[in-house]
Amino acid sequence: MHIERLVEMLNDIAANQAADPDNAVAAIAQHLKRFWDPRMRAQISAHLAAGGEGLCDAAKEAVKRL
Amino acid sequence: MRSKQECDLGTPASASAERVTLTIDGHSVTVPAGTSVMRAAAEAGIAIPKLCATDSLDPFGSCRLCLVQVEGMRGTPASCTTPVAAGMKVTTQNDRLAGLRRNVMELYISDHPLDCLTCPANGHCELQDMAGAVGLREVRYGYAGENHCDKPKDESNPYFTFDASKCIVCSRCVRACADVQGTFALTIGGRGFDSHVSAGVEQSFLESDCVSCGACVQACPTATLSEKAIINRGQPEHSVITTCAYCGVGCSFRAEMKGSEVIRMVPAQDGQANRGHSCVKGRFAFGYATHPDRITSPMVRASIHEPWREVSWDEAIAHAASELKRIQAKYGKDSVGGITSSRCTNEETYLVQKLVRAGFGNNNVDTCARVCHSPTGYGLKQTLGESAGTQAFDSVKYADVIVVIGANPTDGHPVFASRMIQRLRQGAKLIVIDPRGIDLVRMPHVAATHHLKLKPGTNVALVNAIAHVIVTEDLIDHAFVAARCEQPAFEKWRKFIAEPQHSPEASEALTGVPAAEVRACARLYATGGNAAIYYGLGVTEHSQGSTTVMGIANLALATGNLGREGVGVNPLRGQNNVQGSCDMGSFPHEFPGYRHVSDDATRILFEAAWGVPLDAEPGLRIPNMFEAALDGSFKALYVQGEDIAQSDPDTQHVTAALEAMECVIVQDLFLNETAKFAHIFFPGSSFLEKDGTFTNAERRISRVRRVMPPLGGKADWEVTVELSNALGFPMHYTHPSQIMDEIARLTPSFTGVSYTRLDQLGSIQWPCNDEAPAGTPTMHEVEFTRGLGRFMLTPFVPSHERANDKFPLILTTGRILSQYNVGAQTRRTQNSLWHAEDRLEIHPHDAETRGIEDGDWCGIKSRSGETVLRARVSEAVQPGVVYTTFHFPESGANVITTEHSDWATNCPEYKVTAVQVIKVSHPSAWQERYARFSAEQQKLLDERETLAR
């Protein structure tokens, strides 16, 4: 899948959790586990491992928890 | 004329709990207070002659045929307008009354054609019946006097004829149009002898405001308003109760038949969703089922540029199974998936998701709710604990404030809209939140108290501003919140929403809605009595769709507008079985009953029932499938009854994905847009050709009953069963009732549902189980499904899609009354007389600055693509906003829409696309390519190798 699209989707999820900063990272990670197909999660994890270009900080932290 | 099978008690039932006993013709009769003498007599089995009375309308008292005598009362009052009273003694038959009635009938018949034997209503005409009932034997006035027998017919409506020569001016049609439908298209013109029914101001029915709902035809006691099918084919000889396959209202209809031919569809008087009403689609637009475009033989081809080859069912099924196995062997088990249909039955969607999970061995199943109401599922689950609306349609009768957000009920859910209009005419207040001036904002005898004409894409900001007023002005229902909601979540939300950036004044620049209007709206919603929110795709089809749904639930929680009649959060579902397809586990992350695939207990339950291990990981959503197809990891798709190539956004992206797959299997009635990219075609069956159930927007499960054999030889569920068997995952169902029994065994909210129970109750609103054996009209009465209601934080995160100098206008898309979704059904009916093409609505200001006049061709260009439509210059849209429908594939409305989607569910952002509009003279490049491709595909279909029969 286009990594740019996955990055945009993940950043959107993160932006919508930003109002609750104490729980944001856990909520983002939980969302990915519940709704993203494993190949999408694998791809975003690989992208983070390669530097995570474009991902916001909360998204990066959440991907680390996958 | 209503169905012969349905009795007419003359006047509506009284809802009073008080009982009154009276005597009618010497019989003691007890009825609710407020009942008419006519109805009390009818309930006691005593038929009083009548013409202007019918139990779907309030009494009118004009025909003077239902006269009775009441002891102690002067004269001979009309029984339809006389309410019962305790101790009343009524006489319905004696010589005096008989004489009066004969005199009345004599006058009617003196001005009525005596062509009963050749009249379409012969044998089913109330005038004829009453002439017999009163014993009319002669007309002393003769027939040569001045009369109306040479009045011309109005045959302008494609579905019914108005024959003025047969009209008795009983006003039933006029009252039905006003009181049931709420359109006021009909009136009585003239005076005295010149009195006549007039459509509009002496217009034809087609030219008038008539919306062709059929209420007038239903109400007419003579042949004056008759279905053309009755005129041409004669009267039906049997009927079957079934459920409409159009919108999410789920109207109950009586399919009136001659053999296996549907003559007409008549709304069932006791239909629990529609209460005897209908719209132009359900009532009349069923002809697509037997349209010549139907494909009735399975077909296969090696590539989309080769001709189709008709094959036997066995060969088609075997080939499909072989291809799916080949692809899974080559690319892995996750390389295939399926899409269930909201136009198919619960049983069929259940089977497709079962086939994918158990037969394909993955969770790559999704449904078209992905592109409409998936945010509803997410948002209501988070806040209330159940992915469904909270009320029955009847609930609107008790609403004092009705809020319509991002919905256009008169077009999208017309039968429910009529119920809403009835309540508004009784005095309920209306708040409309919509960028467009939908009809409800101002129509005959209805006007919105507030129309918040917000800028597209700012729903969350506006809902937050309303919540801000409720919090900061302390309009909260503290007792409800304390008793029914999670307190920490509430406190967090209250603090969040009270922040200054959520105030109406701060958000005015974003939404475009004056702060004072927002404050007034919030006060009305919070303090105006029972307040009910109804919302549609204008809420969900945004990049913040799920947030808005949660924001709406927050409003209802904060004001205590949940858990009783007259209130609630009510998603108006688009297609007939959107609710059902979601209930049946069509989403890639959920089993039936909205239980996550990672939930061990649920998965073990299904594994035990189905006898195979099941995947605990979520599968691909539809847009993810497209992405995966383009990157080469998703290679085959089984699509039952959906047309993703037309309905899904960014058409060129979708069709590229379809072209990238090695096997696309389409099961449909027609060669739809998706089928043009298919390698295997299974003939689908219409709702008239199969048994099953649909679940409407109020969670009402209703039976769909087969009235004619499947034209392709198999109902859709049978095809899925055979495909599954061929794949090596045996299914043994011989009737859809067995599938429902399995659903009931495995789904807690359905345990009490069975075909036997549905036949007993007429329909059932889930949850239906030991706790609620007759179903649940109102949800969350005592506690929420999740226990305590949960307030969710709803930050406003603007869409990535922004207007700028290059794309200065915002396009929104929507629907129109006469067409349905991708139009595959309604375009193949005469409904296209009302809407023959999709047009671009543009405000006069924007049109003028571009030199565009009404009817001009306009090029509409977005970041995704470009198409051309004709302009409709209209003030229904505000400056800066344009609007179109997507009912015709050649319009290419979704060529323009983008890949942006709801953050939580990937529901596409159909409602916000930045575009530029210019005057043009040629179709777009995409439209030219589309025309060539479609012509090629039609040729390949026309030249298909046919099976020797």
mmCIF file with all atom_site columns, N, CA and C in Angstrom, chain B residues 847-882:
data_model
loop_
_atom_site.group_PDB
_atom_site.id
_atom_site.type_symbol
_atom_site.label_atom_id
_atom_site.label_alt_id
_atom_site.label_comp_id
_atom_site.label_asym_id
_atom_site.label_entity_id
_atom_site.label_seq_id
_atom_site.pdbx_PDB_ins_code
_atom_site.Cartn_x
_atom_site.Cartn_y
_atom_site.Cartn_z
_atom_site.occupancy
_atom_site.B_iso_or_equiv
_atom_site.pdbx_formal_charge
_atom_site.auth_seq_id
_atom_site.auth_comp_id
_atom_site.auth_asym_id
_atom_site.auth_atom_id
_atom_site.pdbx_PDB_model_num
ATOM 1   N N  . ALA B 1 847 ? -22.603 31.096 -10.227 1.00 0.00 ? 847 ALA B N  1
ATOM 2   C CA . ALA B 1 847 ? -22.889 30.857 -11.649 1.00 0.00 ? 847 ALA B CA 1
ATOM 3   C C  . ALA B 1 847 ? -22.622 32.119 -12.463 1.00 0.00 ? 847 ALA B C  1
ATOM 4   N N  . GLU B 1 848 ? -23.067 33.234 -11.934 1.00 0.00 ? 848 GLU B N  1
ATOM 5   C CA . GLU B 1 848 ? -22.928 34.477 -12.683 1.00 0.00 ? 848 GLU B CA 1
ATOM 6   C C  . GLU B 1 848 ? -21.462 34.849 -12.887 1.00 0.00 ? 848 GLU B C  1
ATOM 7   N N  . THR B 1 849 ? -20.662 34.686 -11.846 1.00 0.00 ? 849 THR B N  1
ATOM 8   C CA . THR B 1 849 ? -19.252 35.063 -11.983 1.00 0.00 ? 849 THR B CA 1
ATOM 9   C C  . THR B 1 849 ? -18.524 34.137 -12.963 1.00 0.00 ? 849 THR B C  1
ATOM 10  N N  . ARG B 1 850 ? -19.116 33.004 -13.262 1.00 0.00 ? 850 ARG B N  1
ATOM 11  C CA . ARG B 1 850 ? -18.500 32.064 -14.222 1.00 0.00 ? 850 ARG B CA 1
ATOM 12  C C  . ARG B 1 850 ? -19.216 32.082 -15.571 1.00 0.00 ? 850 ARG B C  1
ATOM 13  N N  . GLY B 1 851 ? -20.195 32.928 -15.694 1.00 0.00 ? 851 GLY B N  1
ATOM 14  C CA . GLY B 1 851 ? -20.927 33.006 -16.956 1.00 0.00 ? 851 GLY B CA 1
ATOM 15  C C  . GLY B 1 851 ? -21.779 31.775 -17.221 1.00 0.00 ? 851 GLY B C  1
ATOM 16  N N  . ILE B 1 852 ? -22.194 31.140 -16.156 1.00 0.00 ? 852 ILE B N  1
ATOM 17  C CA . ILE B 1 852 ? -22.963 29.893 -16.295 1.00 0.00 ? 852 ILE B CA 1
ATOM 18  C C  . ILE B 1 852 ? -24.436 30.185 -16.109 1.00 0.00 ? 852 ILE B C  1
ATOM 19  N N  . GLU B 1 853 ? -25.239 29.664 -17.025 1.00 0.00 ? 853 GLU B N  1
ATOM 20  C CA . GLU B 1 853 ? -26.686 29.791 -16.887 1.00 0.00 ? 853 GLU B CA 1
ATOM 21  C C  . GLU B 1 853 ? -27.289 28.409 -16.706 1.00 0.00 ? 853 GLU B C  1
ATOM 22  N N  . ASP B 1 854 ? -28.512 28.406 -16.211 1.00 0.00 ? 854 ASP B N  1
ATOM 23  C CA . ASP B 1 854 ? -29.204 27.145 -15.966 1.00 0.00 ? 854 ASP B CA 1
ATOM 24  C C  . ASP B 1 854 ? -29.215 26.297 -17.243 1.00 0.00 ? 854 ASP B C  1
ATOM 25  N N  . GLY B 1 855 ? -28.764 25.056 -17.118 1.00 0.00 ? 855 GLY B N  1
ATOM 26  C CA . GLY B 1 855 ? -28.747 24.157 -18.269 1.00 0.00 ? 855 GLY B CA 1
ATOM 27  C C  . GLY B 1 855 ? -27.425 24.113 -19.007 1.00 0.00 ? 855 GLY B C  1
ATOM 28  N N  . ASP B 1 856 ? -26.524 25.040 -18.697 1.00 0.00 ? 856 ASP B N  1
ATOM 29  C CA . ASP B 1 856 ? -25.211 25.033 -19.352 1.00 0.00 ? 856 ASP B CA 1
ATOM 30  C C  . ASP B 1 856 ? -24.392 23.828 -18.891 1.00 0.00 ? 856 ASP B C  1
ATOM 31  N N  . TRP B 1 857 ? -23.490 23.386 -19.753 1.00 0.00 ? 857 TRP B N  1
ATOM 32  C CA . TRP B 1 857 ? -22.557 22.322 -19.366 1.00 0.00 ? 857 TRP B CA 1
ATOM 33  C C  . TRP B 1 857 ? -21.420 22.938 -18.541 1.00 0.00 ? 857 TRP B C  1
ATOM 34  N N  . CYS B 1 858 ? -21.108 22.273 -17.427 1.00 0.00 ? 858 CYS B N  1
ATOM 35  C CA . CYS B 1 858 ? -20.063 22.779 -16.537 1.00 0.00 ? 858 CYS B CA 1
ATOM 36  C C  . CYS B 1 858 ? -18.988 21.726 -16.352 1.00 0.00 ? 858 CYS B C  1
ATOM 37  N N  . GLY B 1 859 ? -17.768 22.142 -16.453 1.00 0.00 ? 859 GLY B N  1
ATOM 38  C CA . GLY B 1 859 ? -16.672 21.262 -16.088 1.00 0.00 ? 859 GLY B CA 1
ATOM 39  C C  . GLY B 1 859 ? -16.395 21.401 -14.607 1.00 0.00 ? 859 GLY B C  1
ATOM 40  N N  . ILE B 1 860 ? -16.340 20.268 -13.908 1.00 0.00 ? 860 ILE B N  1
ATOM 41  C CA . ILE B 1 860 ? -16.074 20.287 -12.464 1.00 0.00 ? 860 ILE B CA 1
ATOM 42  C C  . ILE B 1 860 ? -14.767 19.557 -12.261 1.00 0.00 ? 860 ILE B C  1
ATOM 43  N N  . LYS B 1 861 ? -13.786 20.263 -11.724 1.00 0.00 ? 861 LYS B N  1
ATOM 44  C CA . LYS B 1 861 ? -12.454 19.681 -11.591 1.00 0.00 ? 861 LYS B CA 1
ATOM 45  C C  . LYS B 1 861 ? -12.031 19.690 -10.131 1.00 0.00 ? 861 LYS B C  1
ATOM 46  N N  . SER B 1 862 ? -11.554 18.535 -9.673  1.00 0.00 ? 862 SER B N  1
ATOM 47  C CA . SER B 1 862 ? -11.015 18.448 -8.312  1.00 0.00 ? 862 SER B CA 1
ATOM 48  C C  . SER B 1 862 ? -9.585  17.939 -8.392  1.00 0.00 ? 862 SER B C  1
ATOM 49  N N  . ARG B 1 863 ? -8.992  17.698 -7.222  1.00 0.00 ? 863 ARG B N  1
ATOM 50  C CA . ARG B 1 863 ? -7.632  17.156 -7.213  1.00 0.00 ? 863 ARG B CA 1
ATOM 51  C C  . ARG B 1 863 ? -7.617  15.706 -7.703  1.00 0.00 ? 863 ARG B C  1
ATOM 52  N N  . SER B 1 864 ? -8.804  15.035 -7.710  1.00 0.00 ? 864 SER B N  1
ATOM 53  C CA . SER B 1 864 ? -8.877  13.641 -8.138  1.00 0.00 ? 864 SER B CA 1
ATOM 54  C C  . SER B 1 864 ? -9.194  13.480 -9.604  1.00 0.00 ? 864 SER B C  1
ATOM 55  N N  . GLY B 1 865 ? -10.015 14.347 -10.137 1.00 0.00 ? 865 GLY B N  1
ATOM 56  C CA . GLY B 1 865 ? -10.425 14.158 -11.524 1.00 0.00 ? 865 GLY B CA 1
ATOM 57  C C  . GLY B 1 865 ? -11.348 15.251 -11.994 1.00 0.00 ? 865 GLY B C  1
ATOM 58  N N  . GLU B 1 866 ? -11.937 14.995 -13.136 1.00 0.00 ? 866 GLU B N  1
ATOM 59  C CA . GLU B 1 866 ? -12.735 16.027 -13.779 1.00 0.00 ? 866 GLU B CA 1
ATOM 60  C C  . GLU B 1 866 ? -13.929 15.383 -14.460 1.00 0.00 ? 866 GLU B C  1
ATOM 61  N N  . THR B 1 867 ? -15.061 16.034 -14.372 1.00 0.00 ? 867 THR B N  1
ATOM 62  C CA . THR B 1 867 ? -16.230 15.561 -15.106 1.00 0.00 ? 867 THR B CA 1
ATOM 63  C C  . THR B 1 867 ? -17.047 16.754 -15.560 1.00 0.00 ? 867 THR B C  1
ATOM 64  N N  . VAL B 1 868 ? -18.103 16.464 -16.300 1.00 0.00 ? 868 VAL B N  1
ATOM 65  C CA . VAL B 1 868 ? -18.930 17.535 -16.858 1.00 0.00 ? 868 VAL B CA 1
ATOM 66  C C  . VAL B 1 868 ? -20.396 17.216 -16.588 1.00 0.00 ? 868 VAL B C  1
ATOM 67  N N  . LEU B 1 869 ? -21.104 18.189 -16.043 1.00 0.00 ? 869 LEU B N  1
ATOM 68  C CA . LEU B 1 869 ? -22.535 18.049 -15.782 1.00 0.00 ? 869 LEU B CA 1
ATOM 69  C C  . LEU B 1 869 ? -23.234 19.327 -16.222 1.00 0.00 ? 869 LEU B C  1
ATOM 70  N N  . ARG B 1 870 ? -24.539 19.213 -16.409 1.00 0.00 ? 870 ARG B N  1
ATOM 71  C CA . ARG B 1 870 ? -25.287 20.433 -16.698 1.00 0.00 ? 870 ARG B CA 1
ATOM 72  C C  . ARG B 1 870 ? -25.628 21.156 -15.399 1.00 0.00 ? 870 ARG B C  1
ATOM 73  N N  . ALA B 1 871 ? -25.700 22.454 -15.490 1.00 0.00 ? 871 ALA B N  1
ATOM 74  C CA . ALA B 1 871 ? -25.910 23.277 -14.282 1.00 0.00 ? 871 ALA B CA 1
ATOM 75  C C  . ALA B 1 871 ? -27.382 23.413 -13.960 1.00 0.00 ? 871 ALA B C  1
ATOM 76  N N  . ARG B 1 872 ? -27.666 23.402 -12.676 1.00 0.00 ? 872 ARG B N  1
ATOM 77  C CA . ARG B 1 872 ? -28.959 23.870 -12.179 1.00 0.00 ? 872 ARG B CA 1
ATOM 78  C C  . ARG B 1 872 ? -28.665 25.028 -11.233 1.00 0.00 ? 872 ARG B C  1
ATOM 79  N N  . VAL B 1 873 ? -28.985 26.199 -11.676 1.00 0.00 ? 873 VAL B N  1
ATOM 80  C CA . VAL B 1 873 ? -28.708 27.379 -10.853 1.00 0.00 ? 873 VAL B CA 1
ATOM 81  C C  . VAL B 1 873 ? -29.785 27.460 -9.775  1.00 0.00 ? 873 VAL B C  1
ATOM 82  N N  . SER B 1 874 ? -29.342 27.471 -8.526  1.00 0.00 ? 874 SER B N  1
ATOM 83  C CA . SER B 1 874 ? -30.301 27.313 -7.434  1.00 0.00 ? 874 SER B CA 1
ATOM 84  C C  . SER B 1 874 ? -29.788 27.963 -6.166  1.00 0.00 ? 874 SER B C  1
ATOM 85  N N  . GLU B 1 875 ? -30.708 28.552 -5.438  1.00 0.00 ? 875 GLU B N  1
ATOM 86  C CA . GLU B 1 875 ? -30.350 29.115 -4.145  1.00 0.00 ? 875 GLU B CA 1
ATOM 87  C C  . GLU B 1 875 ? -30.440 28.081 -3.030  1.00 0.00 ? 875 GLU B C  1
ATOM 88  N N  . ALA B 1 876 ? -30.727 26.826 -3.387  1.00 0.00 ? 876 ALA B N  1
ATOM 89  C CA . ALA B 1 876 ? -30.719 25.769 -2.359  1.00 0.00 ? 876 ALA B CA 1
ATOM 90  C C  . ALA B 1 876 ? -29.315 25.603 -1.797  1.00 0.00 ? 876 ALA B C  1
ATOM 91  N N  . VAL B 1 877 ? -28.313 25.885 -2.630  1.00 0.00 ? 877 VAL B N  1
ATOM 92  C CA . VAL B 1 877 ? -26.936 25.832 -2.124  1.00 0.00 ? 877 VAL B CA 1
ATOM 93  C C  . VAL B 1 877 ? -26.483 27.252 -1.807  1.00 0.00 ? 877 VAL B C  1
ATOM 94  N N  . GLN B 1 878 ? -25.556 27.333 -0.871  1.00 0.00 ? 878 GLN B N  1
ATOM 95  C CA . GLN B 1 878 ? -25.046 28.658 -0.514  1.00 0.00 ? 878 GLN B CA 1
ATOM 96  C C  . GLN B 1 878 ? -23.868 29.022 -1.427  1.00 0.00 ? 878 GLN B C  1
ATOM 97  N N  . PRO B 1 879 ? -23.538 30.284 -1.520  1.00 0.00 ? 879 PRO B N  1
ATOM 98  C CA . PRO B 1 879 ? -22.371 30.666 -2.320  1.00 0.00 ? 879 PRO B CA 1
ATOM 99  C C  . PRO B 1 879 ? -21.129 29.910 -1.841  1.00 0.00 ? 879 PRO B C  1
ATOM 100 N N  . GLY B 1 880 ? -20.342 29.454 -2.774  1.00 0.00 ? 880 GLY B N  1
ATOM 101 C CA . GLY B 1 880 ? -19.127 28.724 -2.415  1.00 0.00 ? 880 GLY B CA 1
ATOM 102 C C  . GLY B 1 880 ? -19.323 27.219 -2.332  1.00 0.00 ? 880 GLY B C  1
ATOM 103 N N  . VAL B 1 881 ? -20.574 26.773 -2.444  1.00 0.00 ? 881 VAL B N  1
ATOM 104 C CA . VAL B 1 881 ? -20.865 25.341 -2.349  1.00 0.00 ? 881 VAL B CA 1
ATOM 105 C C  . VAL B 1 881 ? -21.600 24.903 -3.609  1.00 0.00 ? 881 VAL B C  1
ATOM 106 N N  . VAL B 1 882 ? -21.225 23.776 -4.158  1.00 0.00 ? 882 VAL B N  1
ATOM 107 C CA . VAL B 1 882 ? -21.972 23.165 -5.259  1.00 0.00 ? 882 VAL B CA 1
ATOM 108 C C  . VAL B 1 882 ? -22.366 21.759 -4.836  1.00 0.00 ? 882 VAL B C  1
#
